mmCIF file of C-alpha atoms in Angstrom:
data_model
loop_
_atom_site.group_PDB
_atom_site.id
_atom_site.type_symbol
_atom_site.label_atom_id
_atom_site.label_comp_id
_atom_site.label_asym_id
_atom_site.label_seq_id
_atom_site.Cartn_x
_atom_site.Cartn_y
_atom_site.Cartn_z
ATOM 1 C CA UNK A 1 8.802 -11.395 -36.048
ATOM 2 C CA UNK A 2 9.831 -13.060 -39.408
ATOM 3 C CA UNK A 3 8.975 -9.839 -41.435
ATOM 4 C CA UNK A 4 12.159 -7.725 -42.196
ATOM 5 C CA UNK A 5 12.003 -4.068 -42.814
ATOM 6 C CA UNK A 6 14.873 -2.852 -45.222
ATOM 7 C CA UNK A 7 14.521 0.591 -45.431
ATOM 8 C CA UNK A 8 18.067 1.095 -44.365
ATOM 9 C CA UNK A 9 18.727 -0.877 -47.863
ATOM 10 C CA UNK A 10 16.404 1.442 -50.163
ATOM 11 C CA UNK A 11 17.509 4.437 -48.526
ATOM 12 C CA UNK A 12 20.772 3.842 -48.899
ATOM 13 C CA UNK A 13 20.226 3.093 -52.485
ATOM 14 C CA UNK A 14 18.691 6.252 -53.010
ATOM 15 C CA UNK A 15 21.129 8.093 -51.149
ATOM 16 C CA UNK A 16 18.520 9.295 -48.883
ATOM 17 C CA UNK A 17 18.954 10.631 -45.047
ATOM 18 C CA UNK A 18 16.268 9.786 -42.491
ATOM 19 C CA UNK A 19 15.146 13.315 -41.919
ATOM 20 C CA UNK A 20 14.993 14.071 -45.869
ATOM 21 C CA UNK A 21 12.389 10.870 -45.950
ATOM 22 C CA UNK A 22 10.666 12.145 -42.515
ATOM 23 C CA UNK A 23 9.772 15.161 -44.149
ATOM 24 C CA UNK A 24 8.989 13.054 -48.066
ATOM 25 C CA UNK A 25 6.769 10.969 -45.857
ATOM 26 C CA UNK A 26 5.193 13.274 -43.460
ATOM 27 C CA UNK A 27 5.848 11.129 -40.083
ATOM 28 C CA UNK A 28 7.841 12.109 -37.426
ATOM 29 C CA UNK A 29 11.878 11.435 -37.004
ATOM 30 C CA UNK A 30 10.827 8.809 -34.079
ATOM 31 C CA UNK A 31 8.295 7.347 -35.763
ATOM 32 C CA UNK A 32 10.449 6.556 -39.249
ATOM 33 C CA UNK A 33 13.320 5.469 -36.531
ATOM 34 C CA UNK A 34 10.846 2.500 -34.974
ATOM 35 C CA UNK A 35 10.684 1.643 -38.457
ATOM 36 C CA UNK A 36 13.843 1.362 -39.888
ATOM 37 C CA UNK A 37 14.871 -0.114 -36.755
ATOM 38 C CA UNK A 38 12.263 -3.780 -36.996
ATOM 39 C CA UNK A 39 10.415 -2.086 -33.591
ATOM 40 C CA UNK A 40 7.136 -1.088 -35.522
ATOM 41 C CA UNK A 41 4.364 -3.571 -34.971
ATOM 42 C CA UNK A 42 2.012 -2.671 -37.823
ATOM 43 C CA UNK A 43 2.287 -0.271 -41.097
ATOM 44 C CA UNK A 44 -0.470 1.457 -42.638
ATOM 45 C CA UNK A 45 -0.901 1.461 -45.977
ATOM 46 C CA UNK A 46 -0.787 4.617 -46.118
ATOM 47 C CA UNK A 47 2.496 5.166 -44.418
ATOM 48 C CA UNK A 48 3.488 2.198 -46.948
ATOM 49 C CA UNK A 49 2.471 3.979 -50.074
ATOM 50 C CA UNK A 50 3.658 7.429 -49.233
ATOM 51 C CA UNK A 51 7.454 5.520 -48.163
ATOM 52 C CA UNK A 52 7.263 3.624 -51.585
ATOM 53 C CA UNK A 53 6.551 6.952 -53.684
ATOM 54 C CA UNK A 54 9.065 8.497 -51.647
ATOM 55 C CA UNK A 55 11.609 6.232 -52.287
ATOM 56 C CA UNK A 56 10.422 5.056 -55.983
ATOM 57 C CA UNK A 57 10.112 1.575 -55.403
ATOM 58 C CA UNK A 58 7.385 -1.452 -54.268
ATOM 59 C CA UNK A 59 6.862 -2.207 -50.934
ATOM 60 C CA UNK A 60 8.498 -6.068 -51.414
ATOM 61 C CA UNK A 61 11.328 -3.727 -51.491
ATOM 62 C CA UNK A 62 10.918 -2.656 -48.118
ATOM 63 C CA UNK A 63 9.383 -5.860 -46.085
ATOM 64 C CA UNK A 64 11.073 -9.072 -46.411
ATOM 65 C CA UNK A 65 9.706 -12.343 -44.838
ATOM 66 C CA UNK A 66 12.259 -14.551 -43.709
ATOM 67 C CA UNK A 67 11.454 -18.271 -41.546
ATOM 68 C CA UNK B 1 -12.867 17.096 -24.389
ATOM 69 C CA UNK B 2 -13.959 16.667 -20.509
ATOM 70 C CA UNK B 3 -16.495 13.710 -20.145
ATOM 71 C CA UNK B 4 -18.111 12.822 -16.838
ATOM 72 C CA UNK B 5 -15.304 10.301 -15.912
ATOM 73 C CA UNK B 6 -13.135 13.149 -16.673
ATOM 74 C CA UNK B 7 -15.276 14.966 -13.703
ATOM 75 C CA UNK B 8 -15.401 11.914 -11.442
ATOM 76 C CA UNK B 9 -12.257 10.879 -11.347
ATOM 77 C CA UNK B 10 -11.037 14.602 -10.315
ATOM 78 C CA UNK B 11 -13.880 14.234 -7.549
ATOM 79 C CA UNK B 12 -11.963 10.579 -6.771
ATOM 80 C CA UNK B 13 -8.920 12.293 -6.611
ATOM 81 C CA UNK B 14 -10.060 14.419 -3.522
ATOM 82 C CA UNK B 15 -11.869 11.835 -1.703
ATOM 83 C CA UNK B 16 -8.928 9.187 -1.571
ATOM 84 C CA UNK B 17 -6.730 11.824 -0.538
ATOM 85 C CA UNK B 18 -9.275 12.946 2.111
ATOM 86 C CA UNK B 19 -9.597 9.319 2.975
ATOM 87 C CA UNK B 20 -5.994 8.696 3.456
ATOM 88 C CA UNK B 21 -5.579 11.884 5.500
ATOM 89 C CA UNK B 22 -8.526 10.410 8.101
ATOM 90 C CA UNK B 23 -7.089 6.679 8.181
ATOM 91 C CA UNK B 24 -3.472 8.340 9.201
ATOM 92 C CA UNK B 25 -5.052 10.127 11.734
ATOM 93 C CA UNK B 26 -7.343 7.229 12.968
ATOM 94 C CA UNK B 27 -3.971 5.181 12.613
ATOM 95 C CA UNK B 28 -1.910 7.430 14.424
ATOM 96 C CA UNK B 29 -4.500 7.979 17.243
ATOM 97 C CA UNK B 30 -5.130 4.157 17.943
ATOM 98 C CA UNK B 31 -0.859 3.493 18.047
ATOM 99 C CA UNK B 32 -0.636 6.422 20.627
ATOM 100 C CA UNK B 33 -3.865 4.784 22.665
ATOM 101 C CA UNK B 34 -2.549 0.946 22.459
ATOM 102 C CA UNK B 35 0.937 2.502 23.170
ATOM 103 C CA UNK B 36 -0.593 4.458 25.755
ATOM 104 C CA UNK B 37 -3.072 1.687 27.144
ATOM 105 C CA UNK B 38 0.396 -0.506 27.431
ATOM 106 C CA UNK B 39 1.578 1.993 29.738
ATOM 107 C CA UNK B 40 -1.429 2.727 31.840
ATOM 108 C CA UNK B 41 -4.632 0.589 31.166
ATOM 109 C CA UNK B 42 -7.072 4.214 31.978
ATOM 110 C CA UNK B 43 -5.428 5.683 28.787
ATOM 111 C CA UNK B 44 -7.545 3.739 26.378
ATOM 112 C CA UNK B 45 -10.672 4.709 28.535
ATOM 113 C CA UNK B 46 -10.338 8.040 27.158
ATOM 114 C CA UNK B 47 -10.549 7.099 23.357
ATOM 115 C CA UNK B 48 -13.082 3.336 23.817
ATOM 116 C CA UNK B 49 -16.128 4.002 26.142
ATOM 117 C CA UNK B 50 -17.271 0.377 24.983
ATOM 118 C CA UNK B 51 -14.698 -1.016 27.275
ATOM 119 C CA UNK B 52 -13.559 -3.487 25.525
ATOM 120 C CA UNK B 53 -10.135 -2.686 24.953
ATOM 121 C CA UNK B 54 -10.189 -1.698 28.815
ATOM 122 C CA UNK B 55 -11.620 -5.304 29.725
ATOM 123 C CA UNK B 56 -8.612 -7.188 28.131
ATOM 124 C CA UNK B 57 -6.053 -4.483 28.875
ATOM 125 C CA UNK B 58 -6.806 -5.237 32.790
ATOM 126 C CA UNK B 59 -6.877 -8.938 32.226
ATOM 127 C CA UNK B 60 -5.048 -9.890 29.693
ATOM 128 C CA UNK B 61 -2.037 -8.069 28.785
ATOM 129 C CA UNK B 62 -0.829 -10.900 26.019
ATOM 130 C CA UNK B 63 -4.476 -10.712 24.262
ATOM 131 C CA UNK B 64 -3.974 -7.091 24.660
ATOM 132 C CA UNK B 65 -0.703 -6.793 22.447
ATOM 133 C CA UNK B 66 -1.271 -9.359 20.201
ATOM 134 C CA UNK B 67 -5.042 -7.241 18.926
ATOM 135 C CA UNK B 68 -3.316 -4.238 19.016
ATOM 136 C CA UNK B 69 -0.447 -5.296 16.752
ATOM 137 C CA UNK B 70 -2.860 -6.745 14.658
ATOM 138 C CA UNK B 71 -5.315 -3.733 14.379
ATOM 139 C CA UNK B 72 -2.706 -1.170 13.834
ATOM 140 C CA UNK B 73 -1.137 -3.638 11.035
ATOM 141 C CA UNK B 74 -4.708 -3.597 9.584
ATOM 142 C CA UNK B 75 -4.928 0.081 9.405
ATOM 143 C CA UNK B 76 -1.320 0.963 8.595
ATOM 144 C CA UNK B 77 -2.381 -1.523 5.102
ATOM 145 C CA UNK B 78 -5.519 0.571 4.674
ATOM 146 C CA UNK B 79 -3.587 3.715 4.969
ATOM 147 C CA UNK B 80 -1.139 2.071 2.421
ATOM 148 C CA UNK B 81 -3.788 1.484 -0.175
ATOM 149 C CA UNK B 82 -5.126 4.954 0.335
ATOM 150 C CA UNK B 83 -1.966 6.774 -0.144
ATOM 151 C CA UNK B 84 -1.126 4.481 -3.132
ATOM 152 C CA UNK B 85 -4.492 5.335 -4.641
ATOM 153 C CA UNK B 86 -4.317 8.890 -3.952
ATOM 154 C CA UNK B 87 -0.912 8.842 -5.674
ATOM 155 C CA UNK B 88 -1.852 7.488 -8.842
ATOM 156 C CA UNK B 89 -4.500 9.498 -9.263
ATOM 157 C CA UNK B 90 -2.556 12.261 -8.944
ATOM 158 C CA UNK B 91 0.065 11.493 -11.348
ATOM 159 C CA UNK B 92 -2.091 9.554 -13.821
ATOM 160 C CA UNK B 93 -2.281 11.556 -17.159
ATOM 161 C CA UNK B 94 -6.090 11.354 -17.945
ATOM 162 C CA UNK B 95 -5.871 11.744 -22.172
ATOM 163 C CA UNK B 96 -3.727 8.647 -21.962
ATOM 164 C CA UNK B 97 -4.647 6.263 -18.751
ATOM 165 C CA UNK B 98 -2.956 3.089 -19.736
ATOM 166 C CA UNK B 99 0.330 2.931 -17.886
ATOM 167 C CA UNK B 100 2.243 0.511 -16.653
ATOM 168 C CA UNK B 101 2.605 2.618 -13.478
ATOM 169 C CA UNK B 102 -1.543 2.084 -12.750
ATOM 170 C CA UNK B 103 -1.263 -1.458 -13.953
ATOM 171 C CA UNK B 104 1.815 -2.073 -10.894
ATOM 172 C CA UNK B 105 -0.158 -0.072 -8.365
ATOM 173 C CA UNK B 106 -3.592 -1.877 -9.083
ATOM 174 C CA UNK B 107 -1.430 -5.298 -8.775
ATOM 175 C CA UNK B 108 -0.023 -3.407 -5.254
ATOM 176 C CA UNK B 109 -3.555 -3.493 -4.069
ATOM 177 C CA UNK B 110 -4.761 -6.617 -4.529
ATOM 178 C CA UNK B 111 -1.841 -8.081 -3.585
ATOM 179 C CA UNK B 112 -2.131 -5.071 0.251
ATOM 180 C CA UNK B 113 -5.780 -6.501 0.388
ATOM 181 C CA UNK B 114 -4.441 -10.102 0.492
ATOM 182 C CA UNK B 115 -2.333 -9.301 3.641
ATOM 183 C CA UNK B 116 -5.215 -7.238 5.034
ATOM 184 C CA UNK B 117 -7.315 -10.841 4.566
ATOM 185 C CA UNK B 118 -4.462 -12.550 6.067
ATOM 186 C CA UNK B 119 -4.248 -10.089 9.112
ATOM 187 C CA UNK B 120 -7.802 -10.132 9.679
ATOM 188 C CA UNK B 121 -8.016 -14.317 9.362
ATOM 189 C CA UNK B 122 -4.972 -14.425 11.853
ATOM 190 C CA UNK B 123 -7.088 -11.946 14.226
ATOM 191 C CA UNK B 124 -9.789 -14.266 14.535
ATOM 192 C CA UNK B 125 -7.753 -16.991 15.303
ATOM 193 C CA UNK B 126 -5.572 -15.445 17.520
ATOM 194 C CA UNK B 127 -8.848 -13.797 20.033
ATOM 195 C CA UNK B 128 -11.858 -16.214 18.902
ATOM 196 C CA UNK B 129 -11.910 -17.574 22.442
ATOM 197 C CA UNK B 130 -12.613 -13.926 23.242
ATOM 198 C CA UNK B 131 -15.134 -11.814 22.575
ATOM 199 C CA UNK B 132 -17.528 -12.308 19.621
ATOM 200 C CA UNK B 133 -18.494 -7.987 19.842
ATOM 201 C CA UNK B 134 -14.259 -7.303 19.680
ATOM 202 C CA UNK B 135 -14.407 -9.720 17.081
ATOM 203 C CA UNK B 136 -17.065 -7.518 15.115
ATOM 204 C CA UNK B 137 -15.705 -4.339 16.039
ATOM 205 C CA UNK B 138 -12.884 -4.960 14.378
ATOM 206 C CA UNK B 139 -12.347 -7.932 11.837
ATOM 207 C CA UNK B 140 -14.621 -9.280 10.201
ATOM 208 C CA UNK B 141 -13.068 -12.185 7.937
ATOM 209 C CA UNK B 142 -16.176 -14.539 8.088
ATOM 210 C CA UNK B 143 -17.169 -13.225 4.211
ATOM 211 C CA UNK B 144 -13.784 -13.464 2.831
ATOM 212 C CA UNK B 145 -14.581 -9.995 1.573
ATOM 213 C CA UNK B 146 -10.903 -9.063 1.583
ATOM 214 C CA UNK B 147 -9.898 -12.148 0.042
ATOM 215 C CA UNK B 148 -12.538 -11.257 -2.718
ATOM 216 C CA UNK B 149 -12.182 -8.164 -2.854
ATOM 217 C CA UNK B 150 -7.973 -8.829 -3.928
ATOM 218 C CA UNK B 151 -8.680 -11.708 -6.397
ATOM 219 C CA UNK B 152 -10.904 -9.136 -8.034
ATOM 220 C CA UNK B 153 -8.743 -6.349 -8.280
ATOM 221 C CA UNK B 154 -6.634 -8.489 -9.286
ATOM 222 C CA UNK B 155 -8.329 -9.503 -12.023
ATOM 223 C CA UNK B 156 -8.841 -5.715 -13.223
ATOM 224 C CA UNK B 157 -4.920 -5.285 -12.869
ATOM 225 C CA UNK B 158 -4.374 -8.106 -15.725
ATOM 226 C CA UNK B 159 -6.680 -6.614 -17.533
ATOM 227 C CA UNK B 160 -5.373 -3.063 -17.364
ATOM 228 C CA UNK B 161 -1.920 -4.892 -17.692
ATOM 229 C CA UNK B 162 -3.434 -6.301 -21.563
ATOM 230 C CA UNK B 163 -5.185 -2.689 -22.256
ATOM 231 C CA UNK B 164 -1.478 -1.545 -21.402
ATOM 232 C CA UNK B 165 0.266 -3.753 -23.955
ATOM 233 C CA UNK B 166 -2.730 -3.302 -26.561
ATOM 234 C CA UNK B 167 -2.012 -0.022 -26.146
ATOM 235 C CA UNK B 168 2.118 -0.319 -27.021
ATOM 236 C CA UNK B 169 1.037 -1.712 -30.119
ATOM 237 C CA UNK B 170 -0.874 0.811 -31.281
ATOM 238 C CA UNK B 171 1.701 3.627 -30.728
ATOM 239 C CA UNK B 172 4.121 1.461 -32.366
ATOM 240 C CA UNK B 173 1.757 1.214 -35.333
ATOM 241 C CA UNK B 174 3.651 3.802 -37.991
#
């Protein structure tokens, strides 16, 4: 899939650990790991906009689209 | 929330497991009477009062082994699919029904009810020179029921197999 999730990037620019954003977020540990790890096959938006107020930043922070 | 296929398929779950507990007994009963009948020909009286095993037992001991291989091949497949069945419903997990497990064991059917065709189709070769009521008795390939019967379960596996992966996606959707 040409989409790129860097939420590995943002969080480590925010000095964030995965459990502190599980818990920002409200999703489980495994489902924040599938994506941070590229295995996700859809977002909601609302997952989207509660990562991106979590973490302070836009969501073309977080996906990427690459050929 | 328990719906009526909720009900049914606990109801299914009994009757495949009481059907594969009668077809290893009906199984086990024929070997040990074709066994038997191979030993001494007034064996099989005791379980056949048609006679027709008894007819080609006494004359034709070839015709004799050859059927009974067949027939006991036929039902050991039946008794297959029946303990398959009565596995995975068993083990299948009604609030979430799409597994790959179902998907492999629905393919495992079609594919037992293609060699059950197969049998059955080599039976009538094998004794159509014989006797058209043996024929009836016990094959009967002239439908192609079995053959039809595994292309459509097939079918139903590929599409469990898609409702499988459809439902992947979904529990990957974060």
């Amino acid at each position: 899939m040409p989409i790129i999730v860097n939420l590995d990037v943002m969080m480590a620019k925010r000095k964030m650990s995965l459990n502190e954003l599980a818990e920002k977020v409200d999703i489980t540990l495994a489902n924040l790991s599938i994506l941070k790890t590229g295995k996700a096959k859809a977002v909601r938006f609302s997952t989207l906009e509660a990562v991106c107020k979590a973490l302070n930043c836009q969501p073309g922070d977080i996906l990427e689209w690459q050929e | 929330m328990k719906t009526r296929t909720y009900y049914i398929l606990n109801i299914l779950k009994i009757a495949a497991l009481l059907s594969f507990a009668l077809i290893s007994l009906y199984t086990f009963l024929f070997s040990v009477l074709f066994i038997g009948g191979l030993i001494d020909s007034n064996f099989i009286n005791i379980g056949y009062s048609e006679n027709l095993l008894v007819d080609i037992r006494t004359h034709y001991i070839w015709e004799y082994l050859k059927m009974g291989i067949l027939i006991i091949s036929q039902y050991a497949l039946y008794t297959y699919i029946w303990y398959i069945t009565s596995n995975v419903l068993r083990s299948v997990n009604l609030s979430q029904p799409f597994t790959l497990k179902v998907a492999k064991t629905m393919e495992k059917i079609s594919i037992t009810l293609l060699f059950i065709w197969i049998i059955s189709y080599t039976g009538d070769k094998v004794i159509l020179h014989y006797k058209e009521e043996f024929l009836k008795f016990f094959f009967s390939t002239t439908e192609f029921k079995y053959l039809f019967s595994a292309g459509i379960m097939y079918i139903f596996s590929q599409i469990f197999k898609r409702g499988v992966e459809i439902q992947t996606e979904n529990d990957l959707t974060v």
